[in-house]
Structure formats: structure tokens, C-alpha cells
Amino acid sequence: MHPQKHEVHLSKPERKKLLAIVSKGRNKAVVIQRAHILLKVDEGKTDSEISATLYVSEQTIRRTRLRYVLEGLPIALEDQPHSPELDPKL
């Protein structure tokens, strides 16, 4: 496994919150998807493994990871327009 440029290390409260989001299913699908992504990244899964498991693009995974690292959990879960600063190609 290659080290990720922006590593995700969830705190216990963050992990608990994400597990509640994915288990209750009362949020928007995109929020649940991002919660799954962050949980898998925290578990040490690679972007390609997560992509294959969750049926999302690797770019979506990188963008979610980057938002978490730079802006925190609430922003990483929110549905926002993609900003140029978060373009994983940069």
C-alpha cells in the first residue's frame, strides 16, 4: 500500500458519529457515502480498494479525504460545489 498524501485519522467521537450516520440511514445518500469513504480510509484501505467496494470514483475519495484533512469532518460530509483548491490533480 502506498502512503496517502492526505492521511485520515479519525478521533473516537468522529468515528462514532460516522458509524451512526451509516447505520441509521437518515441522511442524504451523499453524506452516507462520504461517511463510508472516511471510515474506509481511516481503516487503511487504498483509494482503489474503496472505489471498488463502494462504487465511487477515486477522485471522489481523494476529494473527500482532502476536505476532511483541510477543513474538518462537517465540511467533508457536506454537499458543496467542488472548489479548485480541492482538485486532487494539483
PDB file of C-alpha atoms in Angstrom:
ATOM      1  CA  MET A   1       0.000   0.000   0.000  1.00  0.00           C
ATOM      2  CA  HIS A   2       1.276   3.447  -0.909  1.00  0.00           C
ATOM      3  CA  PRO A   3       1.118   6.169   1.729  1.00  0.00           C
ATOM      4  CA  GLN A   4      -1.664   8.649   1.061  1.00  0.00           C
ATOM      5  CA  LYS A   5      -0.782  12.290   0.570  1.00  0.00           C
ATOM      6  CA  HIS A   6      -3.554  13.387   2.951  1.00  0.00           C
ATOM      7  CA  GLU A   7      -3.974  10.792   5.669  1.00  0.00           C
ATOM      8  CA  VAL A   8      -7.198  10.488   7.617  1.00  0.00           C
ATOM      9  CA  HIS A   9      -7.012   9.707  11.333  1.00  0.00           C
ATOM     10  CA  LEU A  10     -10.469   9.828  12.839  1.00  0.00           C
ATOM     11  CA  SER A  11     -10.917  10.551  16.522  1.00  0.00           C
ATOM     12  CA  LYS A  12     -13.140   8.195  18.543  1.00  0.00           C
ATOM     13  CA  PRO A  13     -16.024  10.723  18.567  1.00  0.00           C
ATOM     14  CA  GLU A  14     -15.699  11.264  14.796  1.00  0.00           C
ATOM     15  CA  ARG A  15     -15.687   7.526  14.134  1.00  0.00           C
ATOM     16  CA  LYS A  16     -18.730   7.088  16.398  1.00  0.00           C
ATOM     17  CA  LYS A  17     -20.561   9.865  14.525  1.00  0.00           C
ATOM     18  CA  LEU A  18     -19.753   8.338  11.122  1.00  0.00           C
ATOM     19  CA  LEU A  19     -20.851   4.880  12.247  1.00  0.00           C
ATOM     20  CA  ALA A  20     -24.154   6.383  13.422  1.00  0.00           C
ATOM     21  CA  ILE A  21     -24.608   8.083  10.045  1.00  0.00           C
ATOM     22  CA  VAL A  22     -24.075   4.885   8.054  1.00  0.00           C
ATOM     23  CA  SER A  23     -26.125   2.675  10.378  1.00  0.00           C
ATOM     24  CA  LYS A  24     -29.198   4.908  10.723  1.00  0.00           C
ATOM     25  CA  GLY A  25     -29.544   5.845   7.048  1.00  0.00           C
ATOM     26  CA  ARG A  26     -31.403   9.075   7.836  1.00  0.00           C
ATOM     27  CA  ASN A  27     -29.083  11.373   5.921  1.00  0.00           C
ATOM     28  CA  LYS A  28     -28.701  12.218   2.253  1.00  0.00           C
ATOM     29  CA  ALA A  29     -27.141   9.418   0.244  1.00  0.00           C
ATOM     30  CA  VAL A  30     -24.086  11.560  -0.500  1.00  0.00           C
ATOM     31  CA  VAL A  31     -23.472  12.125   3.233  1.00  0.00           C
ATOM     32  CA  ILE A  32     -23.733   8.392   3.935  1.00  0.00           C
ATOM     33  CA  GLN A  33     -21.373   7.690   1.031  1.00  0.00           C
ATOM     34  CA  ARG A  34     -18.793  10.163   2.342  1.00  0.00           C
ATOM     35  CA  ALA A  35     -19.088   8.689   5.825  1.00  0.00           C
ATOM     36  CA  HIS A  36     -18.346   5.240   4.363  1.00  0.00           C
ATOM     37  CA  ILE A  37     -15.375   6.686   2.456  1.00  0.00           C
ATOM     38  CA  LEU A  38     -13.865   8.290   5.565  1.00  0.00           C
ATOM     39  CA  LEU A  39     -14.355   5.134   7.617  1.00  0.00           C
ATOM     40  CA  LYS A  40     -12.635   3.008   4.961  1.00  0.00           C
ATOM     41  CA  VAL A  41      -9.758   5.480   4.568  1.00  0.00           C
ATOM     42  CA  ASP A  42      -9.300   5.503   8.358  1.00  0.00           C
ATOM     43  CA  GLU A  43      -9.154   1.693   8.275  1.00  0.00           C
ATOM     44  CA  GLY A  44      -6.177   1.930   5.931  1.00  0.00           C
ATOM     45  CA  LYS A  45      -7.911   0.918   2.699  1.00  0.00           C
ATOM     46  CA  THR A  46      -6.453   2.317  -0.523  1.00  0.00           C
ATOM     47  CA  ASP A  47      -8.422   4.587  -2.826  1.00  0.00           C
ATOM     48  CA  SER A  48      -8.658   1.814  -5.415  1.00  0.00           C
ATOM     49  CA  GLU A  49      -9.958  -0.687  -2.829  1.00  0.00           C
ATOM     50  CA  ILE A  50     -12.556   1.796  -1.598  1.00  0.00           C
ATOM     51  CA  SER A  51     -13.542   2.657  -5.156  1.00  0.00           C
ATOM     52  CA  ALA A  52     -14.180  -0.991  -5.966  1.00  0.00           C
ATOM     53  CA  THR A  53     -16.082  -1.617  -2.725  1.00  0.00           C
ATOM     54  CA  LEU A  54     -18.276   1.500  -2.695  1.00  0.00           C
ATOM     55  CA  TYR A  55     -18.632   2.015  -6.472  1.00  0.00           C
ATOM     56  CA  VAL A  56     -17.323   5.594  -6.382  1.00  0.00           C
ATOM     57  CA  SER A  57     -14.522   7.197  -8.350  1.00  0.00           C
ATOM     58  CA  GLU A  58     -11.078   7.511  -6.845  1.00  0.00           C
ATOM     59  CA  GLN A  59     -11.349  11.256  -7.429  1.00  0.00           C
ATOM     60  CA  THR A  60     -14.379  11.383  -5.117  1.00  0.00           C
ATOM     61  CA  ILE A  61     -12.394   9.524  -2.465  1.00  0.00           C
ATOM     62  CA  ARG A  62      -9.391  11.851  -2.796  1.00  0.00           C
ATOM     63  CA  ARG A  63     -11.616  14.929  -2.672  1.00  0.00           C
ATOM     64  CA  THR A  64     -13.438  13.672   0.452  1.00  0.00           C
ATOM     65  CA  ARG A  65     -10.143  12.823   2.165  1.00  0.00           C
ATOM     66  CA  LEU A  66      -8.680  16.212   1.254  1.00  0.00           C
ATOM     67  CA  ARG A  67     -11.738  18.084   2.543  1.00  0.00           C
ATOM     68  CA  TYR A  68     -11.503  16.195   5.836  1.00  0.00           C
ATOM     69  CA  VAL A  69      -7.806  16.960   6.287  1.00  0.00           C
ATOM     70  CA  LEU A  70      -8.031  20.630   5.287  1.00  0.00           C
ATOM     71  CA  GLU A  71     -11.459  21.637   6.553  1.00  0.00           C
ATOM     72  CA  GLY A  72     -12.678  19.057   9.075  1.00  0.00           C
ATOM     73  CA  LEU A  73     -15.423  16.478   9.314  1.00  0.00           C
ATOM     74  CA  PRO A  74     -18.538  18.677   8.915  1.00  0.00           C
ATOM     75  CA  ILE A  75     -17.236  20.178   5.653  1.00  0.00           C
ATOM     76  CA  ALA A  76     -16.109  16.778   4.354  1.00  0.00           C
ATOM     77  CA  LEU A  77     -19.659  15.455   4.780  1.00  0.00           C
ATOM     78  CA  GLU A  78     -21.486  18.472   3.335  1.00  0.00           C
ATOM     79  CA  ASP A  79     -22.656  18.612  -0.247  1.00  0.00           C
ATOM     80  CA  GLN A  80     -20.804  21.604  -1.690  1.00  0.00           C
ATOM     81  CA  PRO A  81     -19.666  22.668  -5.127  1.00  0.00           C
ATOM     82  CA  HIS A  82     -16.181  21.416  -5.949  1.00  0.00           C
ATOM     83  CA  SER A  83     -13.641  24.146  -5.375  1.00  0.00           C
ATOM     84  CA  PRO A  84     -10.474  24.441  -7.478  1.00  0.00           C
ATOM     85  CA  GLU A  85      -8.342  24.347  -4.304  1.00  0.00           C
ATOM     86  CA  LEU A  86      -9.510  20.790  -3.657  1.00  0.00           C
ATOM     87  CA  ASP A  87      -8.644  19.483  -7.113  1.00  0.00           C
ATOM     88  CA  PRO A  88      -6.614  16.332  -6.387  1.00  0.00           C
ATOM     89  CA  LYS A  89      -4.614  16.843  -9.587  1.00  0.00           C
ATOM     90  CA  LEU A  90      -2.818  19.836  -8.070  1.00  0.00           C
TER      91      LEU A  90
END
